[in-house]
PDB file of C-alpha atoms in Angstrom:
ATOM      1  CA  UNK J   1       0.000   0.000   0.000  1.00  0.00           C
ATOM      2  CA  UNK J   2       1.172   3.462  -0.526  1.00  0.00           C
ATOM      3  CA  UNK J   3       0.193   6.171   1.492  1.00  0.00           C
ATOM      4  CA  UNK J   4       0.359   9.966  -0.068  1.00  0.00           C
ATOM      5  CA  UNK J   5      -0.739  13.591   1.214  1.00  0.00           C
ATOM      6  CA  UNK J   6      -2.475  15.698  -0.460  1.00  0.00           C
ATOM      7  CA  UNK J   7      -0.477  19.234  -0.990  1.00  0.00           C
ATOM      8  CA  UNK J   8      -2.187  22.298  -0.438  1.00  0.00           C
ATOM      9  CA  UNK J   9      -2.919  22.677  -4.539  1.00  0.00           C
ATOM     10  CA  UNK J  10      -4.654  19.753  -4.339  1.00  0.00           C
ATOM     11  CA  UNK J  11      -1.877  17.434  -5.639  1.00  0.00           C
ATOM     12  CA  UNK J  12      -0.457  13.942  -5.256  1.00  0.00           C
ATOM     13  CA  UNK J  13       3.114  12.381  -6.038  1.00  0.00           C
ATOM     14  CA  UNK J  14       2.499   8.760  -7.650  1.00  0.00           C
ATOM     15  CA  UNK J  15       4.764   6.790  -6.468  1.00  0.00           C
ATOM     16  CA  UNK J  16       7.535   5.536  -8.885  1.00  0.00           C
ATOM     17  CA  UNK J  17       6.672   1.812  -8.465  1.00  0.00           C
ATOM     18  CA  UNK J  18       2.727   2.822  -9.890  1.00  0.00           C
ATOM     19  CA  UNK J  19       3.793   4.869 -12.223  1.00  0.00           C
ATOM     20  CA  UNK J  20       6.058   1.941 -14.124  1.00  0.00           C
ATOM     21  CA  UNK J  21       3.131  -0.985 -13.453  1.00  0.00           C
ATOM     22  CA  UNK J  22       0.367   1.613 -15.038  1.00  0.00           C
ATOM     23  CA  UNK J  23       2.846   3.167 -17.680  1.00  0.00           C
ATOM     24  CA  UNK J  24       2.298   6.137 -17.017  1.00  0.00           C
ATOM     25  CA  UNK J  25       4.559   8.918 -18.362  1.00  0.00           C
ATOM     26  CA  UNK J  26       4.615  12.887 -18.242  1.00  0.00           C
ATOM     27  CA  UNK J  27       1.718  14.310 -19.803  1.00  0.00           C
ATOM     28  CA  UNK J  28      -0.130  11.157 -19.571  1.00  0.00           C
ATOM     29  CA  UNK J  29      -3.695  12.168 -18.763  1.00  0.00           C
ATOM     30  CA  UNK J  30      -5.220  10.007 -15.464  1.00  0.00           C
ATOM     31  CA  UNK J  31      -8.848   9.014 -14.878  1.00  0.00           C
ATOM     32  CA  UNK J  32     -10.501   8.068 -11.395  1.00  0.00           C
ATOM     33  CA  UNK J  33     -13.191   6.412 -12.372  1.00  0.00           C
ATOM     34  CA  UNK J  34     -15.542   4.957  -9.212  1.00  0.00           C
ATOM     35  CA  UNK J  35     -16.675   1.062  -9.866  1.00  0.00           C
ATOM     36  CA  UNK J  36     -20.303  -0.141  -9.420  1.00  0.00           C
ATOM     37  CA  UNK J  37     -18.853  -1.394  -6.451  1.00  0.00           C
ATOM     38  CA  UNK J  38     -17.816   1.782  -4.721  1.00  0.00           C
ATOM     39  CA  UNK J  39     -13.734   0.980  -5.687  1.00  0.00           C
ATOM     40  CA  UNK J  40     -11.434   3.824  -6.754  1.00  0.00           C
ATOM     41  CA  UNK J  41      -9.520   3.133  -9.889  1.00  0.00           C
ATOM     42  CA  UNK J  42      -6.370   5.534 -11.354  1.00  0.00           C
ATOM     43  CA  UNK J  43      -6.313   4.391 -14.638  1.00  0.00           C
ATOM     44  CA  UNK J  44      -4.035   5.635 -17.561  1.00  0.00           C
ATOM     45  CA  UNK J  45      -6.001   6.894 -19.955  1.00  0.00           C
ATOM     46  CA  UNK J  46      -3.460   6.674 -22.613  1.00  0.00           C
ATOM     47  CA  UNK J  47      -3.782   3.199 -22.373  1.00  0.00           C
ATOM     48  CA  UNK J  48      -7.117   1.864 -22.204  1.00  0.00           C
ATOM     49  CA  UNK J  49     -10.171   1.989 -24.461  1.00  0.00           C
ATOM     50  CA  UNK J  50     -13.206   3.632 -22.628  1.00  0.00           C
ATOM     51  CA  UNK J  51     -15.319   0.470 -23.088  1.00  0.00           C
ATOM     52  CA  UNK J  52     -12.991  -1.479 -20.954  1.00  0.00           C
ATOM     53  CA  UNK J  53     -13.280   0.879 -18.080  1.00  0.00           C
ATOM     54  CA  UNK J  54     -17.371   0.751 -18.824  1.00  0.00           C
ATOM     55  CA  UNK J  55     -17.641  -2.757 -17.705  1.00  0.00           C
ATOM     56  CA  UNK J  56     -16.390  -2.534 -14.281  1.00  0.00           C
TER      57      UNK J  56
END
């Protein structure tokens, strides 16, 4: 588990270890996207089709 604060703009560091298993790089735009079972995802958006995040 990884544990962040949030800054006082409102921003979070991803850790480095996330940021590698989601391939995430700079500019990358992020979704949270809230599953029909009340679960937070971050999701890359760079790398997913929007259908894919529709089913869960």
């Amino acid at each position: 588990m990884h544990v962040r604060k949030i800054s006082d703009k409102g921003q979070i560091v991803i850790p480095s270890e996330i940021r590698r298993k989601l391939e995430m790089n700079e500019g990358d735009q992020i979704a949270f996207i809230e599953t029909k079972k009340g679960n937070l995802l971050l999701v890359n958006v760079n790398k997913i089709m929007i259908d894919e995040v529709q089913e869960l």
